[in-house]
Short mmCIF file of C-alpha atoms in Angstrom, two decimals:
data_model
loop_
_atom_site.label_atom_id
_atom_site.label_comp_id
_atom_site.label_asym_id
_atom_site.label_seq_id
_atom_site.Cartn_x
_atom_site.Cartn_y
_atom_site.Cartn_z
CA MET A 1054 13.37 61.15 9.67
CA ALA A 1055 11.81 63.48 7.12
CA PHE A 1056 14.39 65.99 5.92
CA ARG A 1057 12.56 67.88 3.16
CA LYS A 1058 9.32 67.91 1.25
CA TRP A 1059 9.16 65.07 -1.28
CA LYS A 1060 7.81 65.60 -4.77
CA ASN A 1061 4.92 63.24 -5.47
CA PHE A 1062 4.69 64.23 -9.08
CA ALA A 1063 6.97 64.71 -12.05
CA VAL A 1064 8.51 68.16 -12.33
CA ALA A 1065 10.13 69.14 -15.56
CA GLY A 1066 11.80 72.38 -14.60
CA SER A 1067 11.41 75.87 -13.13
CA GLY A 1068 9.72 79.02 -14.29
CA ALA A 1069 6.53 78.12 -16.10
CA MET A 1070 3.61 75.74 -15.75
CA LEU A 1071 4.21 74.21 -19.16
CA LEU A 1072 5.23 70.58 -19.15
CA GLY A 1073 2.33 69.13 -17.22
CA ALA A 1074 0.74 66.94 -19.89
CA LEU A 1075 2.16 65.89 -23.22
CA ALA A 1076 -0.85 63.92 -24.44
CA GLY A 1077 -2.00 64.89 -27.90
CA SER A 1078 1.20 66.69 -28.85
CA ALA A 1079 3.45 65.83 -31.75
CA GLY A 1080 5.65 62.75 -31.38
CA ALA A 1081 9.36 63.08 -30.77
CA ASP A 1082 10.18 61.77 -34.25
CA ASP A 1083 8.25 64.71 -35.73
CA ALA A 1084 9.67 67.32 -33.38
CA LEU A 1085 12.09 69.11 -35.73
CA LYS A 1086 10.11 70.57 -38.63
CA LEU A 1087 11.84 73.89 -39.37
CA PRO A 1088 14.79 73.34 -41.73
CA GLU A 1089 15.50 77.07 -41.85
CA LEU A 1090 16.44 76.87 -38.16
CA SER A 1091 18.13 73.48 -38.34
CA ALA A 1092 18.76 72.01 -41.77
CA SER A 1093 20.46 68.93 -40.34
CA GLY A 1094 18.03 68.30 -37.48
CA ALA A 1095 20.69 69.11 -34.90
CA ASP A 1096 19.90 71.40 -31.98
CA ALA A 1097 20.09 75.06 -33.02
CA CYS A 1098 20.98 77.86 -30.62
CA PHE A 1099 20.50 81.62 -30.79
CA GLY A 1100 21.25 84.10 -28.04
CA ARG A 1101 22.23 87.55 -26.88
CA VAL A 1102 23.65 89.12 -23.75
CA TYR A 1103 22.89 92.84 -23.50
CA ASP A 1104 25.61 95.18 -22.34
CA ALA A 1105 25.23 97.99 -19.83
CA ALA A 1106 24.99 100.65 -22.55
CA HIS A 1107 22.04 98.92 -24.23
CA LEU A 1108 20.19 98.40 -20.94
CA LYS A 1109 20.75 102.02 -19.95
CA ALA A 1110 19.27 103.15 -23.27
CA HIS A 1111 16.26 100.82 -22.82
CA PRO A 1112 15.14 101.30 -19.17
CA LYS A 1113 11.85 99.42 -19.72
CA GLN A 1114 13.66 96.27 -20.90
CA LYS A 1115 14.09 93.85 -18.02
CA VAL A 1116 15.76 91.04 -19.98
CA ALA A 1117 19.56 91.11 -19.72
CA ARG A 1118 20.24 87.64 -21.19
CA ILE A 1119 18.12 85.69 -23.67
CA PHE A 1120 18.65 82.35 -25.43
CA PHE A 1121 16.45 80.26 -27.72
CA LEU A 1122 17.09 76.57 -28.43
CA TYR A 1123 15.29 74.70 -31.19
CA GLY A 1124 15.68 70.98 -30.58
CA HIS A 1125 15.72 68.59 -27.66
CA ASP A 1126 14.73 69.48 -24.12
CA PRO A 1127 17.72 71.14 -22.38
CA VAL A 1128 15.99 71.70 -19.04
CA SER A 1129 14.27 68.71 -17.52
CA HIS A 1130 16.12 65.65 -16.31
CA PRO A 1131 13.72 62.69 -16.65
CA ASN A 1132 16.61 60.43 -15.69
CA GLU A 1133 14.50 57.61 -14.26
CA GLU A 1134 12.10 57.36 -17.18
CA PRO A 1135 12.72 54.56 -19.70
CA MET A 1136 15.02 55.45 -22.57
CA ALA A 1137 12.17 54.80 -25.01
CA ASN A 1138 10.19 57.62 -23.35
CA ALA A 1139 13.01 59.99 -22.51
CA ASP A 1140 12.45 62.51 -25.31
CA THR A 1141 9.90 65.30 -25.32
CA SER A 1142 7.58 66.64 -27.98
CA TYR A 1143 8.30 70.27 -27.17
CA ASN A 1144 10.82 71.63 -29.66
CA GLY A 1145 11.31 75.33 -28.87
CA PHE A 1146 12.81 76.51 -25.57
CA LEU A 1147 13.27 80.11 -24.47
CA THR A 1148 15.20 81.26 -21.42
CA THR A 1149 15.68 84.78 -20.14
CA THR A 1150 17.46 86.32 -17.17
CA VAL A 1151 16.23 89.71 -16.02
CA ARG A 1152 18.43 92.41 -14.55
CA GLY A 1153 19.71 91.49 -11.11
CA ALA A 1154 18.41 87.91 -11.21
CA LYS A 1155 20.72 85.01 -10.33
CA THR A 1156 18.90 82.30 -12.30
CA PRO A 1157 17.00 82.26 -15.59
CA GLN A 1158 13.34 81.57 -16.22
CA TRP A 1159 12.22 79.42 -19.11
CA ALA A 1160 9.31 78.39 -21.30
CA GLY A 1161 8.82 75.58 -23.81
CA GLY A 1162 6.45 75.23 -26.75
CA TRP A 1163 5.74 73.77 -30.18
CA CYS A 1164 7.12 75.75 -33.14
CA ASN A 1165 5.46 75.39 -36.55
CA HIS A 1166 4.68 77.30 -39.71
CA GLU A 1167 1.22 78.82 -39.62
CA SER A 1168 0.03 77.47 -42.95
CA GLU A 1169 -2.10 74.62 -44.23
CA ASP A 1170 0.89 72.66 -45.49
CA GLY A 1171 2.95 73.48 -42.40
CA LYS A 1172 5.93 74.41 -44.59
CA SER A 1173 5.53 78.13 -45.25
CA GLY A 1174 4.32 81.35 -43.69
CA PRO A 1175 5.07 82.83 -40.27
CA ILE A 1176 6.53 80.63 -37.54
CA ARG A 1177 4.67 80.60 -34.24
CA CYS A 1178 5.72 78.83 -31.05
CA GLY A 1179 2.57 77.96 -29.13
CA MET A 1180 2.21 76.79 -25.56
CA ASP A 1181 -0.49 75.12 -23.49
CA CYS A 1182 -3.84 76.92 -23.14
CA ASP A 1183 -3.47 78.33 -26.67
CA ARG A 1184 -0.85 80.85 -25.59
CA THR A 1185 2.02 82.17 -27.71
CA MET A 1186 5.61 81.86 -26.57
CA ALA A 1187 6.97 83.85 -29.53
CA SER A 1188 6.85 84.33 -33.28
CA LEU A 1189 10.09 83.58 -35.14
CA LYS A 1190 11.82 84.64 -38.33
CA LEU A 1191 15.37 84.83 -39.62
CA ASP A 1192 16.85 88.02 -41.03
CA ASP A 1193 19.21 88.14 -44.00
CA LYS A 1194 22.21 87.64 -41.70
CA GLY A 1195 20.85 84.46 -40.12
CA ARG A 1196 19.88 86.13 -36.86
CA LEU A 1197 16.69 85.00 -35.14
CA ILE A 1198 14.03 87.67 -34.58
CA LEU A 1199 11.64 86.96 -31.68
CA THR A 1200 8.40 88.92 -31.58
CA ASP A 1201 5.03 88.58 -29.84
CA VAL A 1202 6.73 87.77 -26.55
CA SER A 1203 4.05 88.33 -23.93
CA SER A 1204 4.87 90.15 -20.71
CA ASP A 1205 3.13 87.36 -18.75
CA LEU A 1206 5.12 84.60 -20.46
CA TYR A 1207 6.12 83.01 -17.15
CA LEU A 1208 2.89 83.70 -15.27
CA ASP A 1209 -0.29 81.68 -15.01
CA ALA A 1210 -3.44 82.79 -16.79
CA GLY A 1211 -5.38 85.24 -14.66
CA SER A 1212 -2.41 85.97 -12.43
CA GLU A 1213 -2.84 89.74 -12.73
CA ASP A 1214 -6.04 89.60 -10.66
CA GLU A 1215 -4.51 87.11 -8.25
CA LEU A 1216 -1.22 88.94 -7.69
CA GLY A 1217 -2.41 92.51 -7.81
CA GLU A 1218 -1.09 95.19 -10.12
CA ALA A 1219 2.15 95.97 -8.30
CA GLU A 1220 3.28 92.35 -7.84
CA TYR A 1221 2.20 91.44 -11.37
CA ASP A 1222 4.31 94.29 -12.80
CA ARG A 1223 7.28 93.12 -10.72
CA GLN A 1224 7.08 89.54 -12.00
CA ALA A 1225 6.08 90.29 -15.61
CA LEU A 1226 8.52 91.18 -18.36
CA GLY A 1227 9.01 94.82 -19.27
CA SER A 1228 7.24 96.78 -21.98
CA GLU A 1229 10.40 96.73 -24.12
CA ASP A 1230 10.96 92.98 -23.78
CA ASP A 1231 10.05 92.11 -27.36
CA ASN A 1232 11.54 92.22 -30.87
CA PHE A 1233 14.70 90.45 -29.75
CA ARG A 1234 17.45 89.94 -32.34
CA LEU A 1235 19.51 86.86 -31.45
CA ASP A 1236 22.81 85.72 -32.93
CA PRO A 1237 23.51 82.10 -33.97
CA MET A 1238 25.58 80.34 -31.30
CA PRO A 1239 26.91 76.82 -30.62
CA ALA A 1240 24.26 74.51 -29.17
CA ALA A 1241 26.52 74.01 -26.14
CA THR A 1242 26.14 77.71 -25.28
CA CYS A 1243 22.37 77.39 -25.00
CA LYS A 1244 22.61 74.15 -23.06
CA ALA A 1245 25.00 75.74 -20.58
CA GLU A 1246 22.53 78.59 -20.07
CA PHE A 1247 19.58 76.25 -19.54
CA ALA A 1248 21.69 74.15 -17.17
CA LYS A 1249 21.64 77.06 -14.72
CA ILE A 1250 17.91 76.53 -14.17
CA ASP A 1251 17.98 73.10 -12.56
CA PRO A 1252 21.60 72.07 -11.99
CA ILE A 1253 22.33 68.45 -11.21
CA ASP A 1254 24.02 67.71 -7.89
CA PRO A 1255 27.16 65.73 -8.86
CA ALA A 1256 27.01 63.90 -5.52
CA LEU A 1257 23.88 62.10 -6.72
CA GLY A 1258 25.80 60.15 -9.34
CA ALA A 1259 24.11 58.07 -12.02
CA PRO A 1260 20.31 57.59 -12.01
CA LEU A 1261 18.86 54.50 -10.34
CA ARG A 1262 17.80 53.33 -13.79
CA GLU A 1263 21.47 53.07 -14.75
CA ARG A 1264 22.87 51.90 -11.41
CA LEU A 1265 20.33 49.12 -10.89
CA LYS A 1266 20.30 46.62 -13.75
CA PRO A 1267 17.20 44.66 -14.90
CA ASP A 1268 18.95 41.30 -14.49
CA GLN A 1269 20.89 41.98 -11.29
CA PRO A 1270 19.72 41.86 -7.67
CA PHE A 1271 20.17 44.73 -5.25
CA CYS A 1272 19.69 45.37 -1.56
CA PHE A 1273 19.37 48.68 0.30
CA GLY A 1274 18.43 49.11 3.91
CA ARG A 1275 18.90 50.58 7.32
CA ASP A 1276 18.81 49.36 10.89
CA TYR A 1277 18.01 52.09 13.39
CA ASP A 1278 19.97 52.01 16.63
CA ALA A 1279 18.68 52.78 20.11
CA ALA A 1280 20.01 56.34 20.05
CA HIS A 1281 18.17 57.16 16.84
CA LEU A 1282 14.93 55.57 18.00
CA SER A 1283 15.17 57.37 21.34
CA SER A 1284 15.34 60.71 19.54
CA HIS A 1285 12.52 59.74 17.12
CA SER A 1286 9.84 58.48 19.46
CA ASP A 1287 7.17 58.76 16.77
CA GLN A 1288 9.03 56.44 14.37
CA VAL A 1289 7.50 52.98 13.94
CA THR A 1290 10.24 51.43 11.79
CA GLN A 1291 13.09 49.61 13.46
CA SER A 1292 14.58 48.05 10.33
CA ILE A 1293 13.87 48.34 6.59
CA ARG A 1294 15.10 46.60 3.42
CA VAL A 1295 14.36 47.41 -0.22
CA PHE A 1296 15.47 44.72 -2.65
CA ARG A 1297 15.14 42.74 -5.83
CA GLY A 1298 15.94 39.06 -5.42
CA PRO A 1299 15.40 35.87 -7.43
CA VAL A 1300 11.61 36.16 -7.39
CA GLU A 1301 11.59 39.77 -8.61
CA LEU A 1302 14.26 39.09 -11.23
CA ALA A 1303 12.34 36.12 -12.59
CA SER A 1304 9.14 38.16 -12.79
CA PHE A 1305 10.79 40.84 -14.93
CA ALA A 1306 12.65 38.29 -17.05
CA SER A 1307 9.37 36.58 -17.94
CA GLY A 1308 7.36 39.64 -18.88
CA GLY A 1309 9.43 42.81 -18.65
CA ASP A 1310 10.80 44.92 -21.49
CA VAL A 1311 14.45 45.88 -20.94
CA SER A 1312 14.09 48.92 -23.24
CA ASN A 1313 11.40 50.25 -20.89
CA TRP A 1314 13.34 49.63 -17.68
CA PRO A 1315 12.42 50.26 -14.88
CA ASP A 1316 8.75 50.13 -15.91
CA GLY A 1317 7.27 46.86 -14.69
CA ALA A 1318 10.09 46.18 -12.24
CA ASP A 1319 8.99 44.51 -9.00
CA ILE A 1320 10.68 45.40 -5.74
CA ALA A 1321 10.16 43.99 -2.25
CA VAL A 1322 10.15 46.06 0.92
CA SER A 1323 10.61 44.32 4.27
CA VAL A 1324 9.97 46.28 7.44
CA THR A 1325 10.39 45.38 11.08
CA THR A 1326 8.51 47.49 13.58
CA ARG A 1327 9.81 48.40 17.01
CA LYS A 1328 6.51 47.45 18.67
CA ASN A 1329 6.66 43.69 18.24
CA GLY A 1330 9.77 43.03 16.13
CA ALA A 1331 7.75 41.20 13.46
CA LYS A 1332 8.98 41.46 9.86
CA VAL A 1333 6.46 42.02 7.06
CA THR A 1334 7.33 42.01 3.34
CA GLN A 1335 5.29 43.80 0.67
CA THR A 1336 5.85 43.74 -3.11
CA TYR A 1337 5.55 46.88 -5.24
CA SER A 1338 5.50 47.35 -9.02
CA CYS A 1339 7.51 50.35 -10.22
CA GLN A 1340 7.70 52.72 -13.15
CA GLY A 1341 10.13 55.51 -13.92
CA GLU A 1342 8.76 59.01 -13.52
CA ALA A 1343 11.03 62.01 -14.05
CA ASP A 1344 13.67 61.73 -11.29
CA GLN A 1345 12.03 59.00 -9.23
CA TRP A 1346 10.47 55.55 -9.33
CA ARG A 1347 6.77 55.47 -8.49
CA CYS A 1348 6.02 52.06 -6.97
CA ALA A 1349 2.49 50.81 -6.35
CA ALA A 1350 1.71 48.05 -3.88
CA SER A 1351 1.00 44.70 -5.52
CA SER A 1352 -1.00 41.71 -4.34
CA LYS A 1353 1.51 39.26 -5.88
CA MET A 1354 3.09 38.33 -2.57
CA SER A 1355 0.31 39.25 -0.14
CA ASN A 1356 -3.20 38.19 0.76
CA SER A 1357 -4.74 41.65 0.92
CA SER A 1358 -8.43 41.92 1.69
CA CYS A 1359 -8.70 45.17 -0.27
CA ASP A 1360 -7.36 46.84 -3.40
CA ILE A 1361 -3.90 48.12 -2.41
CA SER A 1362 -2.82 49.29 -5.88
CA GLN A 1363 -3.32 52.94 -4.87
CA LYS A 1364 -0.76 52.58 -2.08
CA GLU A 1365 2.42 54.11 -3.52
CA ILE A 1366 5.97 54.72 -2.38
CA TYR A 1367 8.72 56.58 -4.24
CA LEU A 1368 12.38 55.73 -4.76
CA LYS A 1369 14.99 58.33 -5.61
CA ARG A 1370 18.77 58.37 -5.74
CA GLY A 1371 20.44 59.95 -2.77
CA ALA A 1372 23.89 61.44 -2.37
CA ASN A 1373 26.98 59.20 -2.36
CA GLY A 1374 25.28 56.00 -3.49
CA THR A 1375 22.34 56.07 -1.10
CA MET A 1376 18.70 55.49 -2.00
CA MET A 1377 15.84 57.63 -0.71
CA LEU A 1378 12.44 56.07 -0.07
CA ALA A 1379 9.42 58.30 0.45
CA ASN A 1380 6.22 57.09 2.11
CA PRO A 1381 4.01 60.19 2.17
CA ASN A 1382 0.64 58.43 2.20
CA SER A 1383 0.91 55.50 4.61
CA SER A 1384 1.85 52.89 2.00
CA LEU A 1385 4.38 50.77 3.89
CA ALA A 1386 3.38 47.62 5.70
CA ILE A 1387 4.29 49.09 9.08
CA VAL A 1388 0.48 49.27 9.27
CA ASP A 1389 -2.21 47.04 7.77
CA LEU A 1390 -2.67 48.58 4.31
CA CYS A 1391 -6.38 47.69 4.41
CA SER A 1392 -7.02 49.27 7.81
CA GLU A 1393 -8.19 52.74 8.75
CA ALA A 1394 -4.68 53.40 10.03
CA ALA A 1395 -3.48 53.37 6.41
CA ASP A 1396 -5.95 56.03 5.25
CA GLY A 1397 -4.52 59.43 4.38
CA LYS A 1398 -1.03 60.81 4.91
CA THR A 1399 1.60 59.06 6.99
CA ALA A 1400 0.95 60.13 10.56
CA SER A 1401 4.14 58.76 12.14
CA ASP A 1402 7.76 59.77 11.59
CA ASP A 1403 8.13 57.19 8.81
CA LYS A 1404 7.84 59.44 5.77
CA VAL A 1405 11.36 59.47 4.29
CA TYR A 1406 14.20 56.95 4.64
CA ARG A 1407 17.85 57.29 3.65
CA LEU A 1408 19.03 53.75 2.76
CA GLU A 1409 22.56 52.40 2.33
CA ALA A 1410 23.62 49.75 -0.19
CA MET A 1411 23.98 46.34 1.48
CA THR A 1412 25.06 42.87 0.51
CA GLN A 1413 22.31 40.70 -0.91
CA SER A 1414 22.47 38.42 2.13
CA ALA A 1415 21.22 41.33 4.27
CA CYS A 1416 17.96 41.16 2.32
CA ALA A 1417 17.53 37.39 2.48
CA PRO A 1418 14.08 36.24 3.67
#
């Protein structure tokens, strides 16, 4: 049943360990503070693609393409997070593609004037762990000059010792990868470059947050036939339904905030096991997290003898209108959630489910 490794945490993008925790950073409303880069507050783009003659004359420069965007996050796709939380406090984004590479790498940071009033002096873009992404300034022709670009920009602290000298030199930027002079470009040019990092599969369609409405029921499920169960002898589940019905709709209507949808949304999951054919229904409370819903088991509709709030499943949009449900840590009621059988990772072949949309009657109690 499992077809790939499921992400149990939010991932913002590729290339650098930068967007792990946003706590303590500037709020989104304060993100754009450099009028010399963007007088109107709109996203500002600068970039350069080096030709063969330049690269031949600079053999120690690895970077063949470089773009800098000052503005809103062009990389991550937190499409399941509530609209109220969809922005990011990072405001400077740098992407480079080295010679021979098929995809870019990227870094994000906070860009501010290094002065007491925050309105004058050199501009530095800092990152987590007190690192520098780059220093910025404009020349008299409006071109952006990037300096102080570290060779280990995309590497973790201490990686030189971990990787060894040869591998570190291979992954690090070159000794001439600094003092870049970038031309002003349309914002769409930068966004197209950043889009190469984590392209969206068009088959996935709209996020669950948009497809599934706060005031409308839904039903997804799957019934496994004898042929499937015969070839998956370690699978416990015979039938599964994931739904929101009248009870779940009423719960959100009474206390939920539509602007924060899907945070606080209750869902019900009914499972029938092949061992005894008994159906068990468990309620979960969900919140949007990057490209998935993280749903924690709730005691609203069960008489649990233990705290089951740490039992979590994950919902994600699948291709062509399907829904994916991940159960990596034995959090479905195919076992007693308070028993030893529910401790640790899911032992059976019941880790990932591909569910089809069904009529609401298919999810009736």
